[in-house]
CSV table of C-alpha atoms in Angstrom, one decimal:
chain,number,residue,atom,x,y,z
K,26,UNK,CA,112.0,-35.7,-24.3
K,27,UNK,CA,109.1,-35.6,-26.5
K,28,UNK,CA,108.1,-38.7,-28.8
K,29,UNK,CA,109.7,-36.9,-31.9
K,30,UNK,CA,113.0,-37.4,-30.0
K,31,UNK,CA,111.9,-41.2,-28.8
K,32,UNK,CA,111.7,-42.0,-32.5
K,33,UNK,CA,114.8,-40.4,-33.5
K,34,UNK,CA,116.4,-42.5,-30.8
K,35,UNK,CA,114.8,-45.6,-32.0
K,36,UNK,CA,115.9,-45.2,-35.2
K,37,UNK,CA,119.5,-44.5,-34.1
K,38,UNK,CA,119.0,-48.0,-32.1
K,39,UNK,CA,117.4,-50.3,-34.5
K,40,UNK,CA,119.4,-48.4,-37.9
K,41,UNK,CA,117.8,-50.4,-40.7
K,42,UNK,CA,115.2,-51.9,-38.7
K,43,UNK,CA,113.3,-48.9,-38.4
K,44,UNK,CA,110.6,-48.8,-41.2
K,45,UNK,CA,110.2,-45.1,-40.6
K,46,UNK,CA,107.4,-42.9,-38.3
K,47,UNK,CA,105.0,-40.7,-39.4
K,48,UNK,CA,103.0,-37.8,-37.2
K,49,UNK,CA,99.6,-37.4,-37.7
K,50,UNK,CA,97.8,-34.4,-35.4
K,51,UNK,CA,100.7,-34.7,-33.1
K,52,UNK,CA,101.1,-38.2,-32.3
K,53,UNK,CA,103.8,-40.0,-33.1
K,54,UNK,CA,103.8,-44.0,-34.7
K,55,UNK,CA,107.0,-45.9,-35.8
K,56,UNK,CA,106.7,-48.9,-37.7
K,57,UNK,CA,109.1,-51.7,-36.6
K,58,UNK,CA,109.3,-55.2,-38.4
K,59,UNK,CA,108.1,-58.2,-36.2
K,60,UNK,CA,111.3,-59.6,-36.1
K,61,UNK,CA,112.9,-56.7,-33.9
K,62,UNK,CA,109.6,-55.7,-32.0
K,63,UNK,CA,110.6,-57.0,-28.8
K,64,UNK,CA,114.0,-55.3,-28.9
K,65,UNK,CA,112.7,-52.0,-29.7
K,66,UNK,CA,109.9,-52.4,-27.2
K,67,UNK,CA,112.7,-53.1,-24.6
K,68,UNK,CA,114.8,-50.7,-25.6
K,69,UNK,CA,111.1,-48.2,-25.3
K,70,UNK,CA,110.6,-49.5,-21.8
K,71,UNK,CA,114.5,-49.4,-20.4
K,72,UNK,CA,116.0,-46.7,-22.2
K,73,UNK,CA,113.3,-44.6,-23.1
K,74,UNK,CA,111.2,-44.9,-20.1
K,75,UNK,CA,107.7,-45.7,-21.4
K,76,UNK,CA,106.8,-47.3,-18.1
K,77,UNK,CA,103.1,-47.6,-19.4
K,78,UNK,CA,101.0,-49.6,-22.1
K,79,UNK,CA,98.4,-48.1,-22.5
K,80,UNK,CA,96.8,-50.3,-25.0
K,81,UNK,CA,97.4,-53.4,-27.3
K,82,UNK,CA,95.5,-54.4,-29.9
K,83,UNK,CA,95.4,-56.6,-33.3
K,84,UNK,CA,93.8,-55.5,-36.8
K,85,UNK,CA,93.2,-57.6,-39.5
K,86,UNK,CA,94.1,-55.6,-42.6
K,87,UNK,CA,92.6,-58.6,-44.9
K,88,UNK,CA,94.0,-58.7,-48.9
K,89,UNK,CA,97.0,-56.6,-47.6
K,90,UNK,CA,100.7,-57.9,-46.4
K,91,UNK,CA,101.0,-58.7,-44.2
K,92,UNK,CA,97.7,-58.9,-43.3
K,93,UNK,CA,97.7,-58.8,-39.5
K,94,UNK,CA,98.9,-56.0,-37.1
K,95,UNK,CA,99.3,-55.4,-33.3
K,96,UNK,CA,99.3,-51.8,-32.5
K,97,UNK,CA,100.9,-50.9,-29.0
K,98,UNK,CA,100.3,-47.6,-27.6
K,99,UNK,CA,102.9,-46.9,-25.4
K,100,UNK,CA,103.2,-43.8,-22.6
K,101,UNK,CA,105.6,-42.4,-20.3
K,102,UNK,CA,105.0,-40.7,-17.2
K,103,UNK,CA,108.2,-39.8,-16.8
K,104,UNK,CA,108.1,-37.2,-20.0
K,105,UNK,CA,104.6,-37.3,-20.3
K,106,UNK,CA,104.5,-38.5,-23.9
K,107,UNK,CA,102.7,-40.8,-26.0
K,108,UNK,CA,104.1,-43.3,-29.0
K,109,UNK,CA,102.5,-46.0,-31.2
K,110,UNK,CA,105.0,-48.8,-32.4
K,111,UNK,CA,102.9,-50.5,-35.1
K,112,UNK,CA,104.1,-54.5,-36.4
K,113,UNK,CA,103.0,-56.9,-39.1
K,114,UNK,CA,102.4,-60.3,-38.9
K,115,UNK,CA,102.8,-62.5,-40.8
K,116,UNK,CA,99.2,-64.1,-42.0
K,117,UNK,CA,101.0,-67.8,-42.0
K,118,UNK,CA,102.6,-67.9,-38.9
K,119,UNK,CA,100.9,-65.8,-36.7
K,120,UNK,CA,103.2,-64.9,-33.5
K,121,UNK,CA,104.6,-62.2,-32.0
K,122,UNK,CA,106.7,-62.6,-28.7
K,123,UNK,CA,104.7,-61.8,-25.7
K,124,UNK,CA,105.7,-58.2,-24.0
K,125,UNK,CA,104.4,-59.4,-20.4
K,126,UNK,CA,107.8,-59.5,-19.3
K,127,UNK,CA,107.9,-55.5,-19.6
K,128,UNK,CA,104.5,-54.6,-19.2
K,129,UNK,CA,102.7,-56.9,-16.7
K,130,UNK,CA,99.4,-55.4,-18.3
K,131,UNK,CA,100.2,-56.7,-21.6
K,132,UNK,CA,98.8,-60.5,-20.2
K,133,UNK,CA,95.0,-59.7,-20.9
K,134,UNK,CA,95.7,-57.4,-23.8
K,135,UNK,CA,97.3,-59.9,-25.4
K,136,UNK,CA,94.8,-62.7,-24.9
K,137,UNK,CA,92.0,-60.5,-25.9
K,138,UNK,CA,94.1,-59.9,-29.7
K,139,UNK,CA,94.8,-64.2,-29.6
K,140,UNK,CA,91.3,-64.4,-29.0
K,141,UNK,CA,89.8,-62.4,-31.4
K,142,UNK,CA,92.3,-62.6,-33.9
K,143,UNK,CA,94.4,-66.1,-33.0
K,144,UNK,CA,97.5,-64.5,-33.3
K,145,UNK,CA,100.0,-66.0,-30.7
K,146,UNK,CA,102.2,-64.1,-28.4
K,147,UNK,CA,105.0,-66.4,-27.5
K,148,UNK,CA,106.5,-66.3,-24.1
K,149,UNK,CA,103.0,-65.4,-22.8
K,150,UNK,CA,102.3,-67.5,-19.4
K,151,UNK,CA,98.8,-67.9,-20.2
K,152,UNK,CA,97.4,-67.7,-23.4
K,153,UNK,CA,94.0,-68.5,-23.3
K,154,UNK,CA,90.4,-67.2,-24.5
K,155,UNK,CA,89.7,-63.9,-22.5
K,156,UNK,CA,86.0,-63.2,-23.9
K,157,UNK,CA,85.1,-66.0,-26.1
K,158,UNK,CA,84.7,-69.7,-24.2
K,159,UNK,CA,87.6,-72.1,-24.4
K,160,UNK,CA,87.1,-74.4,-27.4
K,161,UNK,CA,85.2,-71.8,-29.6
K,162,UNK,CA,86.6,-72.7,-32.5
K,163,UNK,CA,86.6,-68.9,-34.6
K,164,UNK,CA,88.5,-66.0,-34.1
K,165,UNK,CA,85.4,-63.3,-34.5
K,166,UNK,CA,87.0,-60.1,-35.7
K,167,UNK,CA,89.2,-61.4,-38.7
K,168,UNK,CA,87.2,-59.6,-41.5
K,169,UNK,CA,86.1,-62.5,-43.2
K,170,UNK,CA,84.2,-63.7,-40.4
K,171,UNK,CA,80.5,-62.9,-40.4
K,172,UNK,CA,78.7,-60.4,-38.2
K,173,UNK,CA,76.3,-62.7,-37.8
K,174,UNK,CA,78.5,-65.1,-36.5
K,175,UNK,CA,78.5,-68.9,-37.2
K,176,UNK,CA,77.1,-71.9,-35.6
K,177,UNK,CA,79.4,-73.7,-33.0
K,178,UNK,CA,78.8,-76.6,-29.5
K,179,UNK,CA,81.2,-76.8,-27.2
K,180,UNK,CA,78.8,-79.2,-24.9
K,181,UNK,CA,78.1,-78.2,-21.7
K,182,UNK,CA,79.9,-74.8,-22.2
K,183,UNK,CA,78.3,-73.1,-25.1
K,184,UNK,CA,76.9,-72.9,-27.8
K,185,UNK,CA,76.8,-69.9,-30.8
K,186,UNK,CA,73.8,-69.6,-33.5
K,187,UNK,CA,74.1,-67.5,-36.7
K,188,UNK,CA,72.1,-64.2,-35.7
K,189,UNK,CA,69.4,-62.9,-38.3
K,190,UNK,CA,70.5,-60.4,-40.0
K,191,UNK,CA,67.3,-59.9,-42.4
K,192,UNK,CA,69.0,-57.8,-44.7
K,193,UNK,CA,71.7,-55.8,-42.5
K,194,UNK,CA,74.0,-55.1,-41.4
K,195,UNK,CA,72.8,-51.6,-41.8
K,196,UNK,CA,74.9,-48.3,-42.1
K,197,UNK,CA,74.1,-44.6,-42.3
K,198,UNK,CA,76.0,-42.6,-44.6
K,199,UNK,CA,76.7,-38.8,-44.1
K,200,UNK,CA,74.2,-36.7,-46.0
K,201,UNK,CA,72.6,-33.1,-45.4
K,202,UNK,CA,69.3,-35.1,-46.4
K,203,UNK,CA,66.1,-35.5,-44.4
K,204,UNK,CA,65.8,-37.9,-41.3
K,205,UNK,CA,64.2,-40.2,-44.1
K,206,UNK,CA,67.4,-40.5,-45.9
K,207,UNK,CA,69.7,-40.8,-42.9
K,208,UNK,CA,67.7,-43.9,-41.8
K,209,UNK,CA,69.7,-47.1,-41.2
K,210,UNK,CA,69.7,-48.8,-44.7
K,211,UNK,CA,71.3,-52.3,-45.9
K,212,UNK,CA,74.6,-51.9,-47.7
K,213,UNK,CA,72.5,-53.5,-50.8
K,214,UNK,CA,70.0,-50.8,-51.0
K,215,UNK,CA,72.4,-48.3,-50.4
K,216,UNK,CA,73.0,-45.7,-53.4
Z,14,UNK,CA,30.1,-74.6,-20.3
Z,15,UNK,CA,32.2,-73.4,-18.2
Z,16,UNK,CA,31.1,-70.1,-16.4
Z,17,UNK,CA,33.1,-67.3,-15.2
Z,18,UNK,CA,32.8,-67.9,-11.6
Z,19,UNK,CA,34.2,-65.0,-8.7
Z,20,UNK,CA,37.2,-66.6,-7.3
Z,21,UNK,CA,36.1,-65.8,-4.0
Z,22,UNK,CA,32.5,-64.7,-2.1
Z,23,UNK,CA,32.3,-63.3,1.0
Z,24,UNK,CA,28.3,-62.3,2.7
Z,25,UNK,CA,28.9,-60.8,6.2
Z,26,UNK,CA,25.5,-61.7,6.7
Z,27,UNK,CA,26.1,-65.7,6.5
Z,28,UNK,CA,29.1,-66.1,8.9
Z,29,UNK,CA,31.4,-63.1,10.0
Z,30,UNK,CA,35.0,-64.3,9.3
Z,31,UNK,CA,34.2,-67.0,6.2
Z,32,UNK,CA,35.4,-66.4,2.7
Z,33,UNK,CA,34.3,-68.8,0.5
Z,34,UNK,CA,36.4,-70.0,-2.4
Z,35,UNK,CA,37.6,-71.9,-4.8
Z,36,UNK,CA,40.9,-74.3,-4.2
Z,37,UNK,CA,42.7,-73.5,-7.2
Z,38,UNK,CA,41.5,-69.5,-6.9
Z,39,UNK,CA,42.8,-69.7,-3.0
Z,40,UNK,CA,46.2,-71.3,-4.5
Z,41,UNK,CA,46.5,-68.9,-7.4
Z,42,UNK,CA,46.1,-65.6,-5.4
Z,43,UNK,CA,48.5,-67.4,-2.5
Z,44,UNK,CA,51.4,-67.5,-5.4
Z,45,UNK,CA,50.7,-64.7,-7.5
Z,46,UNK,CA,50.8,-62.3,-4.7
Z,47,UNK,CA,53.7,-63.1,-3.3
Z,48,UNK,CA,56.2,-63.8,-6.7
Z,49,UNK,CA,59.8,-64.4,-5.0
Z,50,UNK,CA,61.9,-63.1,-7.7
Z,51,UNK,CA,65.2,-64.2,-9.3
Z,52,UNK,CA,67.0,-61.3,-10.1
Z,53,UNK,CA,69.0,-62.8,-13.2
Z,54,UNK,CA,70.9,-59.2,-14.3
Z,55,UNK,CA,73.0,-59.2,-17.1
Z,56,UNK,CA,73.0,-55.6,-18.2
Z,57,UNK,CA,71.6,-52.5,-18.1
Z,58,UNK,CA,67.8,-53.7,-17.5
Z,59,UNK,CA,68.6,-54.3,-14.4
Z,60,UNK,CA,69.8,-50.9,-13.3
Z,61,UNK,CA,65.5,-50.8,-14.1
Z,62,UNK,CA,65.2,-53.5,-11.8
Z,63,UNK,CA,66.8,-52.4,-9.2
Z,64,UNK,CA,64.9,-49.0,-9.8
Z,65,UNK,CA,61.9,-51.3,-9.5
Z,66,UNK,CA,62.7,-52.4,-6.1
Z,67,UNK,CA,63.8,-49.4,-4.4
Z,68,UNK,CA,61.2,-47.0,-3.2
Z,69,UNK,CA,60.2,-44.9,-5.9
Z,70,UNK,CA,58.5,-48.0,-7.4
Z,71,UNK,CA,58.9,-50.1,-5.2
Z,72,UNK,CA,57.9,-53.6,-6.1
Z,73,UNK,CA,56.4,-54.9,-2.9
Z,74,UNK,CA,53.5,-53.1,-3.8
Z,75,UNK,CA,52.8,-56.4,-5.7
Z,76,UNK,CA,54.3,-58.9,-3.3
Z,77,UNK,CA,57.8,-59.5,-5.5
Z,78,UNK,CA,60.1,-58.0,-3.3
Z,79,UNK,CA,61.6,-60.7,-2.1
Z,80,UNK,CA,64.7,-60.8,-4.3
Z,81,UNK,CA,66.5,-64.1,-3.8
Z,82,UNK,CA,70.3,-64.5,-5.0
Z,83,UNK,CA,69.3,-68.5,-4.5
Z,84,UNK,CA,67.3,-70.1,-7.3
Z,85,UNK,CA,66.5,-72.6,-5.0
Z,86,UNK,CA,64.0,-70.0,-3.0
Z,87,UNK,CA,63.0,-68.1,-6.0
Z,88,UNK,CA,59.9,-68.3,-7.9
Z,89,UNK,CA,60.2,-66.1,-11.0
Z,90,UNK,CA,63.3,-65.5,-12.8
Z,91,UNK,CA,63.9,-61.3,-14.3
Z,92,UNK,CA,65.9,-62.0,-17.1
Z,93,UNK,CA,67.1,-58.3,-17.2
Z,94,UNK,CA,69.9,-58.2,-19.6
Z,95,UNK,CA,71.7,-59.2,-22.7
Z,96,UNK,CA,72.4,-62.6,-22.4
Z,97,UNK,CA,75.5,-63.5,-23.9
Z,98,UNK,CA,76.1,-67.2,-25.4
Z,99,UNK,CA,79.1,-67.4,-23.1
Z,100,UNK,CA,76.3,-66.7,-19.9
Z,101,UNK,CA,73.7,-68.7,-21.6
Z,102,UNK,CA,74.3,-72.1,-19.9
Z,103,UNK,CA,74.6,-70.4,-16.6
Z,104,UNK,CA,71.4,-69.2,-16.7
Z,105,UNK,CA,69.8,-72.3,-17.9
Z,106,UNK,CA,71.3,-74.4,-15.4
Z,107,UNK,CA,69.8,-71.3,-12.5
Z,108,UNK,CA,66.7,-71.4,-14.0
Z,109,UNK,CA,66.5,-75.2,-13.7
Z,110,UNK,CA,67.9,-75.5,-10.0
Z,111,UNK,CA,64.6,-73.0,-9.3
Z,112,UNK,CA,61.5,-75.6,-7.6
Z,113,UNK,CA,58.3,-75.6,-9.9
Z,114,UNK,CA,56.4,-73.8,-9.9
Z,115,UNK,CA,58.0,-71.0,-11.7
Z,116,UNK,CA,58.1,-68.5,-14.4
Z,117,UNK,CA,59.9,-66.2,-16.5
Z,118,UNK,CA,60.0,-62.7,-17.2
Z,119,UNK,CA,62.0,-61.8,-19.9
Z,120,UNK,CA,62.7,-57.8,-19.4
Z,121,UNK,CA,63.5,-56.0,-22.1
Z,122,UNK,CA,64.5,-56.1,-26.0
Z,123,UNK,CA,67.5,-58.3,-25.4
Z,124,UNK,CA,66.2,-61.0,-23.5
Z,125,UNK,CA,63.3,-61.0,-25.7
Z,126,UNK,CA,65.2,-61.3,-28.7
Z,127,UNK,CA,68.8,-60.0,-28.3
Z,128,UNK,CA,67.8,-56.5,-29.1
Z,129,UNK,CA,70.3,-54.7,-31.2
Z,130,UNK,CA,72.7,-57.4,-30.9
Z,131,UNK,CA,72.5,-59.2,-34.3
Z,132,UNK,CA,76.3,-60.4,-33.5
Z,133,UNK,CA,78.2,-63.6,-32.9
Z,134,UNK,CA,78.3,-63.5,-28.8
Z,135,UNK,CA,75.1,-63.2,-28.5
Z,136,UNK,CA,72.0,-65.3,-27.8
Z,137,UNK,CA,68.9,-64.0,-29.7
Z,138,UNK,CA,66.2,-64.3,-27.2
Z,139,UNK,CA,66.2,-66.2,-23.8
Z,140,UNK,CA,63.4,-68.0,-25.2
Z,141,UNK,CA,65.5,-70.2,-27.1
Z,142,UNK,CA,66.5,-71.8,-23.7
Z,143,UNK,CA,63.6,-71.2,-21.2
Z,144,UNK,CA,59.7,-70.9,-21.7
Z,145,UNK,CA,58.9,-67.1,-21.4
Z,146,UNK,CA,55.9,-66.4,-19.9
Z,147,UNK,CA,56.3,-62.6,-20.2
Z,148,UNK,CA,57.9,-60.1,-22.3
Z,149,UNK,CA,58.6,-57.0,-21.6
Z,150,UNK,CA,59.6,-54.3,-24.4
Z,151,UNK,CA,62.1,-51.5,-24.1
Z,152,UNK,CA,65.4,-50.6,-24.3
Z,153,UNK,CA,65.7,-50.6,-20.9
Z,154,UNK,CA,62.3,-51.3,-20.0
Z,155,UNK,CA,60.8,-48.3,-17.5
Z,156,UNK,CA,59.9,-49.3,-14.0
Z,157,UNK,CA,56.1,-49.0,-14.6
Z,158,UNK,CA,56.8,-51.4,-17.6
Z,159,UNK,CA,58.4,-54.3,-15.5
Z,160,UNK,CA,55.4,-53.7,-13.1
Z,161,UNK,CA,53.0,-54.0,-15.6
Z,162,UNK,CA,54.3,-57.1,-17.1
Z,163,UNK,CA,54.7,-58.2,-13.4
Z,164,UNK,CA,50.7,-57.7,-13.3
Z,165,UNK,CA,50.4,-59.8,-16.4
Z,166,UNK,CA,51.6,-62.6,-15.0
Z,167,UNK,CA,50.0,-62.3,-11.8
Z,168,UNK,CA,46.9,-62.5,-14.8
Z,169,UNK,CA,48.3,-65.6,-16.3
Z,170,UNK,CA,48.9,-67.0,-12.5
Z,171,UNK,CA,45.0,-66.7,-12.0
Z,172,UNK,CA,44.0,-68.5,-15.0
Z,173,UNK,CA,46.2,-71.4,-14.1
Z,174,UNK,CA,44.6,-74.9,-13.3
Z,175,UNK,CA,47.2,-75.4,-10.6
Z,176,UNK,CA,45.1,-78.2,-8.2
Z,177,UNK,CA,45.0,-80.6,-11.7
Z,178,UNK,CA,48.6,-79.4,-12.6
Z,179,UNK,CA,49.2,-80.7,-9.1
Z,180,UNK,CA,47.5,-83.9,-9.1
Z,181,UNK,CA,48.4,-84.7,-12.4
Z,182,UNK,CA,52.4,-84.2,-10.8
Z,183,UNK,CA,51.2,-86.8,-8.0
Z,184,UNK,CA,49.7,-89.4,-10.5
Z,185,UNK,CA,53.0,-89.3,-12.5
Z,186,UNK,CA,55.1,-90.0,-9.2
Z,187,UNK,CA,53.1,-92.9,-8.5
Z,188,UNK,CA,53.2,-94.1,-12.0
């Protein structure tokens, strides 16, 4: 079985559920809506044997809907073949249920996307900050928080100051120009 | 006017074994030559500290090579690292268990001012938190560079009035 044939059996599973795949370079992603995600990532695990997650992550796709994502990247030994099921979530409510129940490594994975994103994995036996301090009160990679960060006081835990950005962030863009032009430059002076 | 005195004479022709000094010279050479660090390592600088202590470098050439993993027995604190504001309290509260006197090296761009990390999670400069009596610049630092600031403050050690610092400590205890 390859993941061409995974999706085909997916879709032959979930019927109208199944929001269609596409293959890019050779990998495989379906898109499934949130409110099936945890059968078709059952059926991935017991049926289809993708025995390993490889990863789990958010993304905040901000002025789109739905606006948030989680991306799992799934992997079976057994065929020795990759998939990507990609969900929305909804910007409102903000849960998915938890997948720790199939994939024991799902638990920080899914408290690193709560953290940085606050969406909420129900089910999940611990869902708390993995990086950030308990009680920070931002979620730092939704896109309309700043780089720079914002000022927060948890007392006797941590604190967070607004970094200095003095003009950045700066990017590079690609150019066949001298080392002068390639420089670093704020998004402002940018032409 | 104060003069530039030696901070220690010795004539062989006077008395065999006698240096003559002065207290606070005596006290300063005592504590700058034998700098008990704290090796606080938060990143990558201190794969250079490390480097620092082993024997290429080797950092008992200048009497810190003592590393204690117990502020309590420590005398200078490496910051060598990115400190994060999640880690920031942590080493606050190390830095404070450490007895007086005592110093700080901050080693390398992020402790000195958090580097390249203009971001949310992290603290920009140690010296927000602790006095710095060093800084060290480089991204890591090299070896000879963490010696040389070590040599700095073995300078700023000299200078220090640390027999008034003292008495000044006893006259505050007794109120």
């Amino acid at each position: 079985m390859d993941a061409t044939e995974a999706a085909s059996k997916l879709e032959q599973e979930l019927e109208e559920d199944f929001h269609g795949s596409t293959v890019f370079r050779g990998e495989v992603s379906v898109v499934i809506p949130d409110s099936r995600i945890k059968d078709a990532l059952k059926f991935c695990r017991e049926a289809l044997s993708f025995d390993y997650l490889v990863d789990l992550s958010g993304i905040d796709n901000m002025d789109e809907e739905p606006r948030y994502g989680v991306i799992y990247e799934l992997y079976s030994y057994q065929y020795g073949c990759h998939l990507r099921i990609k969900t929305g979530v909804d910007e409102a409510e903000r849960e998915l249920p938890s997948v720790v129940d199939l994939w024991p490594t799902a638990n920080w994975h899914e408290r690193e996307a709560y953290d940085m994103f606050g969406i909420t994995f129900k089910g999940h036996p611990d869902l708390r900050r993995i990086l950030m301090w308990e009680g920070y009160p931002f979620f730092p990679l939704r896109k309309d928080f700043p780089l720079a960060g914002k000022q927060s006081d948890m007392p006797d835990v941590a604190f967070s100051e607004s970094a200095p950005l003095e003009g950045g962030p700066f990017v590079t863009s690609p150019t066949s120009a001298g080392t002068d032009k390639r420089e670093p430059r704020s998004r402002e002076t940018h032409s | 006017m104060a003069t530039e005195t030696a901070p220690a004479a010795y004539d062989s022709k006077i008395e065999g074994n006698i240096i003559f000094t002065r207290l606070d010279a005596a006290i300063n050479w005592m504590r700058g030559n034998s700098l008990w660090p704290m090796p606080m390592g938060l990143a990558c600088c201190a794969i250079e500290l490390m480097a620092t202590g082993a024997s290429r470098f080797d950092i008992s050439r200048f009497g810190a090579e003592v590393m204690r993993f117990s502020p309590r027995q420590s005398d200078v604190m490496i910051v060598a690292g990115t400190v994060t504001y999640k880690m920031a309290l942590a080493v606050k509260r190390i830095y404070d268990q450490m007895p007086e006197p005592k110093w700080v090296i901050a080693m390398g761009a992020c402790a000195s001012s958090g580097g390249m990390y203009r971001s949310y999670a992290v603290l920009q400069g140690i010296d927000n938190l602790l006095p710095v009596d060093v800084y060290i610049s480089g991204c890591p630092p090299r070896p000879e560079a963490l010696l040389e600031g070590l040599m700095r403050l073995q300078a700023k050690i000299a200078k220090e009035d640390s027999l008034l610092a003292q008495k000044r400590e006893l006259l505050d205890d007794i109120g």
